[in-house]
Short mmCIF file of C-alpha atoms and ligand atoms in Angstrom, two decimals:
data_model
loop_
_atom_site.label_atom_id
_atom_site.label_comp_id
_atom_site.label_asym_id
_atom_site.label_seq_id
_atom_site.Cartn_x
_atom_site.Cartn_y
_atom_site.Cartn_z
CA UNK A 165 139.07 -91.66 65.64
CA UNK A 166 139.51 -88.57 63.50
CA UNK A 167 136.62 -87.43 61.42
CA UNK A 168 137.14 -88.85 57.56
CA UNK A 169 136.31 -85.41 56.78
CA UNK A 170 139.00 -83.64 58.52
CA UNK A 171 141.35 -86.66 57.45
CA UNK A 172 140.82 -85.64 54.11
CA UNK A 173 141.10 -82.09 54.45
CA UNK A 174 144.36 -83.06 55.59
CA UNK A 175 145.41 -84.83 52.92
CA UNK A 176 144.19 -82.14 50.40
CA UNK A 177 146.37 -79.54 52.33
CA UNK A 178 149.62 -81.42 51.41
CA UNK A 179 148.27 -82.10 47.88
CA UNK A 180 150.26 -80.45 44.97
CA UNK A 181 147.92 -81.69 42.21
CA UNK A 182 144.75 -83.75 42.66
CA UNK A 183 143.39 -85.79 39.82
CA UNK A 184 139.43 -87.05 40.25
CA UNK A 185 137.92 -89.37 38.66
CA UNK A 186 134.05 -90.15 38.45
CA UNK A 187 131.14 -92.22 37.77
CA UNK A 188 127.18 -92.54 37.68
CA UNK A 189 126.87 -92.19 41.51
CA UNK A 190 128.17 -88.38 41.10
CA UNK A 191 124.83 -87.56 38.46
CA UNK A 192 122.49 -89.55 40.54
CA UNK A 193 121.13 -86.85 42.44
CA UNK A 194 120.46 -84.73 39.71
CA UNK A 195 118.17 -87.47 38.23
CA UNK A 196 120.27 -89.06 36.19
CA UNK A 197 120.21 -92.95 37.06
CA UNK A 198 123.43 -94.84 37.14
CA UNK A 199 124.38 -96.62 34.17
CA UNK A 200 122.74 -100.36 35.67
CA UNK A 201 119.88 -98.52 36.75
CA UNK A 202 118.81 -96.56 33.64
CA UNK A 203 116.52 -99.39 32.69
CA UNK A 204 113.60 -99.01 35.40
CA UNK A 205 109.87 -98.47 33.77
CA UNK A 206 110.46 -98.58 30.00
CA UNK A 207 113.51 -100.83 29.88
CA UNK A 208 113.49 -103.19 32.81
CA UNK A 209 112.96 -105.94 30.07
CA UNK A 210 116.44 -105.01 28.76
CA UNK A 211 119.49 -105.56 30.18
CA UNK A 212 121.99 -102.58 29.05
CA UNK A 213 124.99 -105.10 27.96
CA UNK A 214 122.43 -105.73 25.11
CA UNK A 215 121.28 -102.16 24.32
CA UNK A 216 125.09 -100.68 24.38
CA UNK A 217 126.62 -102.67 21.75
CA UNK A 218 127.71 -102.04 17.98
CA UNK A 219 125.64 -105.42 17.23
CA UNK A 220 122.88 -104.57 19.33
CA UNK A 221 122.61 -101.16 17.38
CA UNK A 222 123.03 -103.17 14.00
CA UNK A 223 120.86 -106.01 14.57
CA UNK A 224 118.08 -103.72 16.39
CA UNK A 225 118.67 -99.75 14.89
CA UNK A 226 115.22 -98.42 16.38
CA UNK A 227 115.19 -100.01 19.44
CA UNK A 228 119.13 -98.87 20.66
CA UNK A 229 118.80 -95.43 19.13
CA UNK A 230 114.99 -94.93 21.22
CA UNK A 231 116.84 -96.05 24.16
CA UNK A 232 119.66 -93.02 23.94
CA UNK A 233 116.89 -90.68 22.93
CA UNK A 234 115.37 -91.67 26.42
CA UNK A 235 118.48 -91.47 28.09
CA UNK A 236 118.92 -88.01 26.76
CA UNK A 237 115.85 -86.70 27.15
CA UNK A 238 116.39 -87.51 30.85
CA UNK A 239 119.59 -85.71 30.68
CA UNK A 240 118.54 -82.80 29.09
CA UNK A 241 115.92 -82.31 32.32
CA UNK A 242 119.25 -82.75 34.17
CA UNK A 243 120.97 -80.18 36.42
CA UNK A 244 124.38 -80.17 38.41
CA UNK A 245 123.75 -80.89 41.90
CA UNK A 246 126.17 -79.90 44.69
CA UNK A 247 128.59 -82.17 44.45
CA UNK A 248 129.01 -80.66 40.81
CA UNK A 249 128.90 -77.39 42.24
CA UNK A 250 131.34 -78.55 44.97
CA UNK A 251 134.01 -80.27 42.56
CA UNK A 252 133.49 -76.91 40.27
CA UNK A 253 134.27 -74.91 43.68
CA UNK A 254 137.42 -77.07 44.69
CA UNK A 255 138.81 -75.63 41.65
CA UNK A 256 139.50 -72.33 43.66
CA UNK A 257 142.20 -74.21 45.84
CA UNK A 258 143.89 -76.39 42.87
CA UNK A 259 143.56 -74.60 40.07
CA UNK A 260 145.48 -77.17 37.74
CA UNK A 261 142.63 -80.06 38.92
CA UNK A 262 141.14 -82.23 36.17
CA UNK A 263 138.02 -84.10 36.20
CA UNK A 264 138.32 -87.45 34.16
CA UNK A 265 134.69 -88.67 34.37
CA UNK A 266 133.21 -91.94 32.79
CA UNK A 267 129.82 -90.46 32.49
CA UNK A 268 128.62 -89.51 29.13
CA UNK A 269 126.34 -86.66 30.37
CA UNK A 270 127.93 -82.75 30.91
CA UNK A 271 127.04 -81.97 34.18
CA UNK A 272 130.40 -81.25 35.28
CA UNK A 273 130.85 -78.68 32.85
CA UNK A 274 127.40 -77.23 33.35
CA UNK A 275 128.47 -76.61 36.88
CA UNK A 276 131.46 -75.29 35.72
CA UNK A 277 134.01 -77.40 35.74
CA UNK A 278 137.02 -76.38 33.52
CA UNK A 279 138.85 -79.47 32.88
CA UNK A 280 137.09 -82.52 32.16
CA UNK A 281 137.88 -85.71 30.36
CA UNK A 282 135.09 -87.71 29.16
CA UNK A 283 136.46 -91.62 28.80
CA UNK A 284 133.38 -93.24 27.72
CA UNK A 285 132.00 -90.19 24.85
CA UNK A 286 129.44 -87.80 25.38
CA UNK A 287 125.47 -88.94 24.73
CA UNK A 288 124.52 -85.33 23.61
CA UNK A 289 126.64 -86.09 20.85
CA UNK A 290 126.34 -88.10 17.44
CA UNK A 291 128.03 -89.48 15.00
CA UNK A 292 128.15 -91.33 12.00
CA UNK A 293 127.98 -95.19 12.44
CA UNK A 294 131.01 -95.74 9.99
CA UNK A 295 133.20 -92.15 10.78
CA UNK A 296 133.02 -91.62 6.71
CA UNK A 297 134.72 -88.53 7.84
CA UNK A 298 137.15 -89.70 10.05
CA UNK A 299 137.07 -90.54 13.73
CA UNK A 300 134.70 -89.31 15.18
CA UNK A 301 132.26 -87.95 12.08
CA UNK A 302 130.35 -86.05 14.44
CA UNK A 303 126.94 -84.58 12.89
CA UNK A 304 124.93 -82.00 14.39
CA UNK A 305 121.35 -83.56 14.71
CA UNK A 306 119.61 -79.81 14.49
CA UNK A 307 121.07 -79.29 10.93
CA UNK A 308 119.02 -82.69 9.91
CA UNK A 309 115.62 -83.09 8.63
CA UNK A 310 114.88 -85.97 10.79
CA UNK A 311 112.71 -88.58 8.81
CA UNK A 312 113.63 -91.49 10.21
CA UNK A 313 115.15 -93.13 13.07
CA UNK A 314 118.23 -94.04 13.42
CA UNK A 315 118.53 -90.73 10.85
CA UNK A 316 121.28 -91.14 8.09
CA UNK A 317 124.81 -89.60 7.73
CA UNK A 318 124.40 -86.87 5.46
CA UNK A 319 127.60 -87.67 3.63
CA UNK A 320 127.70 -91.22 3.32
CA UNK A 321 123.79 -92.31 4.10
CA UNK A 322 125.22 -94.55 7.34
CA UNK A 323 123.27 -94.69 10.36
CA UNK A 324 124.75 -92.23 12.71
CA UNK A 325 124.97 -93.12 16.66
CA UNK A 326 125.45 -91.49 19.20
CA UNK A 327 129.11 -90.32 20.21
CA UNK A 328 129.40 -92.68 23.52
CA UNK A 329 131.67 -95.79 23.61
CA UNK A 330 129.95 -98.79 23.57
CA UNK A 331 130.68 -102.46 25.03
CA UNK A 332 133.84 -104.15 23.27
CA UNK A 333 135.12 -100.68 21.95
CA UNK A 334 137.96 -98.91 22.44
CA UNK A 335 137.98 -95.17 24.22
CA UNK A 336 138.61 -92.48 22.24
CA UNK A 337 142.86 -92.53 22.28
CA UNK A 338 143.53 -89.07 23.01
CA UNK A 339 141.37 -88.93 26.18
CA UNK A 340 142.46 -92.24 27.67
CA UNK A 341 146.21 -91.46 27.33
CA UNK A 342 145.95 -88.08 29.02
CA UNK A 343 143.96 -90.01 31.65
CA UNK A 344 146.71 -91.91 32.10
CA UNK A 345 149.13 -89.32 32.27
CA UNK A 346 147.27 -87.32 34.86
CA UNK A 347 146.26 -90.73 36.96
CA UNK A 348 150.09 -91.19 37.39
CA UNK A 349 151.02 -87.53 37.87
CA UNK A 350 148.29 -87.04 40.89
CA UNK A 351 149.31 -86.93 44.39
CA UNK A 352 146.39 -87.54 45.66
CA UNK A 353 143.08 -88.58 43.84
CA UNK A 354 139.70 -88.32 44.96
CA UNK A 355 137.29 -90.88 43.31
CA UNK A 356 133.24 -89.95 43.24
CA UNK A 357 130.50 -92.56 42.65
CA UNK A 358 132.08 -95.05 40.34
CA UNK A 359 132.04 -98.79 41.61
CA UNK A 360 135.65 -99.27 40.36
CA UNK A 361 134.59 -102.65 37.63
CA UNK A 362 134.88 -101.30 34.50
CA UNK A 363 138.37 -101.65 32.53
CA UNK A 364 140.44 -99.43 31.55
CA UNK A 365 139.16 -96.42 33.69
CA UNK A 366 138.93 -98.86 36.67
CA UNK A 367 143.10 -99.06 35.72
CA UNK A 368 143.30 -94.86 37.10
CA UNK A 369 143.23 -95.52 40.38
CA UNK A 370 145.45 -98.46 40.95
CA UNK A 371 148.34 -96.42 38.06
CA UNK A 372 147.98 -93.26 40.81
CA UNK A 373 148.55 -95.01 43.82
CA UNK A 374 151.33 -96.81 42.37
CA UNK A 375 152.98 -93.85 41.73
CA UNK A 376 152.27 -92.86 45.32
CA UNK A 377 149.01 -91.11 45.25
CA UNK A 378 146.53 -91.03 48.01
CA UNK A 379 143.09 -92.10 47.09
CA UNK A 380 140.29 -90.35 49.05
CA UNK A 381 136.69 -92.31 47.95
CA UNK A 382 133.32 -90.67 48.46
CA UNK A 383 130.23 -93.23 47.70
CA UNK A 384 127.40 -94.03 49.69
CA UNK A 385 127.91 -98.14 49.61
CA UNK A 386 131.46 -100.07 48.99
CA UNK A 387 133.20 -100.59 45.94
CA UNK A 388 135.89 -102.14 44.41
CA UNK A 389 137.82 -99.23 45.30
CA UNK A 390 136.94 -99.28 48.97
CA UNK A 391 139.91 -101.92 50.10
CA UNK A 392 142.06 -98.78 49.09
CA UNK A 393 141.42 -96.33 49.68
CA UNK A 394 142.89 -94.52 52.39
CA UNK A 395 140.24 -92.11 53.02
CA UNK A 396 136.23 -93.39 52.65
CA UNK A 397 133.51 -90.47 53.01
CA UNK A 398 130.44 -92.84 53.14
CA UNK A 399 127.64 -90.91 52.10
CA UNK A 400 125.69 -89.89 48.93
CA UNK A 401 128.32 -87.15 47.02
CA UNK A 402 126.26 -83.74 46.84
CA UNK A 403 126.24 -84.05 50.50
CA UNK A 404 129.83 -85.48 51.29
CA UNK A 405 131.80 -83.30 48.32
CA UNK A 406 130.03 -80.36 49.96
CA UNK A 407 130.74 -81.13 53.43
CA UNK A 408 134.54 -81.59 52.18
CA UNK A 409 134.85 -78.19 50.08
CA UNK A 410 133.67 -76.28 53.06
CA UNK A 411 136.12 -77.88 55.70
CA UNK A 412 138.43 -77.00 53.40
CA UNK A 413 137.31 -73.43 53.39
CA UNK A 414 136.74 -73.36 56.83
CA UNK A 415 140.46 -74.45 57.71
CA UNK A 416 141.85 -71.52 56.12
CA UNK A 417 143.13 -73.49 53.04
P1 OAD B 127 127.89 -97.91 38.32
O1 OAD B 127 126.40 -97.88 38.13
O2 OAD B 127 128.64 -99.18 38.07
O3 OAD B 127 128.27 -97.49 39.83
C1 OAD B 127 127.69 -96.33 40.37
C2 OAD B 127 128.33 -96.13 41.74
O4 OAD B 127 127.77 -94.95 42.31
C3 OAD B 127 128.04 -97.28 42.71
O5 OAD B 127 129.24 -97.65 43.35
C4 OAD B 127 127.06 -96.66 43.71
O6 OAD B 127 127.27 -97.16 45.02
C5 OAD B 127 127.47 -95.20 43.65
N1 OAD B 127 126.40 -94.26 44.04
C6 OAD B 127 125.07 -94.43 44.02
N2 OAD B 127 124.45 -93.30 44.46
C7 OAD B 127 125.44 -92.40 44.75
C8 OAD B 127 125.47 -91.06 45.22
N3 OAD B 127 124.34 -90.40 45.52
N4 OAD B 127 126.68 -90.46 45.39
C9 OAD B 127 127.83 -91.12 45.13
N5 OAD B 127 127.88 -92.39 44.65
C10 OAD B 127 126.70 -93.02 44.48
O7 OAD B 127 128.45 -96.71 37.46
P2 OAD B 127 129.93 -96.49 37.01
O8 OAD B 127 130.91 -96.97 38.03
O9 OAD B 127 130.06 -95.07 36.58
O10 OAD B 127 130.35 -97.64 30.75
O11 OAD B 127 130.01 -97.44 35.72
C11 OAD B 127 131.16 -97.33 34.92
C12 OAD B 127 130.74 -97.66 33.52
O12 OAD B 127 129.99 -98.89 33.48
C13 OAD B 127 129.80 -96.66 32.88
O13 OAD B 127 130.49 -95.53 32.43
C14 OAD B 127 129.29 -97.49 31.72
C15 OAD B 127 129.08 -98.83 32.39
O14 OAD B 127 129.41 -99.88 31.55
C16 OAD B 127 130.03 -97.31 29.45
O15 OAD B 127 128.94 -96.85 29.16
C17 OAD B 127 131.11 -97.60 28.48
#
């Protein structure tokens, strides 16, 4: 039985461009808990389909914009861990590789990552509630005097939110339809901590391997990308995407 390792070295070899695609699981080892599991201490109460909502945010303001300020704040203590590091290094062999990630932190490009595609927004970021200024309005927080929370839109007196997509919204246009295009351009496509559920990006995988793609998955437990994939590293990502990068090294690649 060969090694899934080596399988998938093999499979990179032959690849002309690789697409990836992540989720939570790929930030979990640098502290940043996956999207169901971001409610331990503080929020266990709450369950997150009822935090990450436009009417959740209107009917309870302080309570959904203190839960982002906790998620961030545990972001912001954040750093890449080696499988960042080892998705920023794979880079070296396919230099046209883009990351399309559903997680709303910036790890990826803090390890440095070049290309990345963020699907589901980006928490660091805000925004006002009603775009006054067009889609996205984004406001920079730091140019605010803060005096309450949610603060206000400075233009139109809005709440402002933060710049992530919530339940029963659509993703921002331009980054889903590049997704797209690069899901069904990618000969092979390597998919990192996501458990597949969640529609559209859950839609990547299945558009790549119908244009013939191979899909390599690295995750510790199985998801609903598991039944296929044709190449399963079982194992937590900063250990497996590092294991990968250097038998890719060490074969010469
Ligand atoms: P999930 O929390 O659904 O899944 C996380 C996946 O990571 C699971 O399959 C875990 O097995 C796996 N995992 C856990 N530890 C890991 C590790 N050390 N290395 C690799 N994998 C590991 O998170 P997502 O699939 O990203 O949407 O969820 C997708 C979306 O669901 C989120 O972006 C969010 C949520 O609704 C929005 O916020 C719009």
């Amino acid at each position: 039985m060969t090694d899934p390792i080596q399988q998938a070295v093999t499979i990179l070899k032959q690849a002309r461009q690789i697409t990836v695609l992540t989720g939570a699981g790929v930030s979990k080892e640098s502290g940043v808990p996956t999207f169901r599991d971001a409610l331990d201490g503080l929020w266990t109460r709450y369950d997150p389909q009822e935090l990450a909502t436009v009417q959740a945010f209107q009917r309870t303001p302080k309570l959904v914009w203190d839960w982002y300020a906790y998620r961030r704040q545990l972001m912001r203590t954040a750093e890449p861990n080696p499988g960042h590091h080892a998705l920023a290094a794979l880079e070296r062999y396919f230099p046209e590789m883009v990351i399309i990630t559903q997680n709303v932190d910036e790890l990826h490009e803090q390890a440095g990552s070049s290309d990345v595609i963020h699907l589901h927004g980006n928490i660091v970021q805000s925004k006002c509630l009603d775009n006054c200024r067009g889609n996205p309005t984004t406001i920079d927080l730091t140019a605010l005097e803060i005096i309450e929370t949610p603060p206000r839109c400075p233009h139109c007196g809005a709440y402002i939110r933060p710049d992530v997509v919530w339940f029963g919204e659509l993703l921002p246009e331009a980054a889903l339809l590049r997704a797209y295009q690069i899901s069904e351009q990618a000969d092979v496509m390597l998919i990192v901590g996501t458990s597949g559920m969640v529609m559209p990006a859950a839609i990547l995988p299945r558009i790549a391997q119908n244009n013939g793609a191979q899909i390599i998955e690295i995750n510790p437990d199985t998801s609903a990308i598991t039944p296929f994939a044709r190449v399963k590293l079982e194992g937590p990502s900063g250990i497996m995407l590092s294991r990968l990068v250097e038998a890719l090294h060490n074969d010469g690649s």
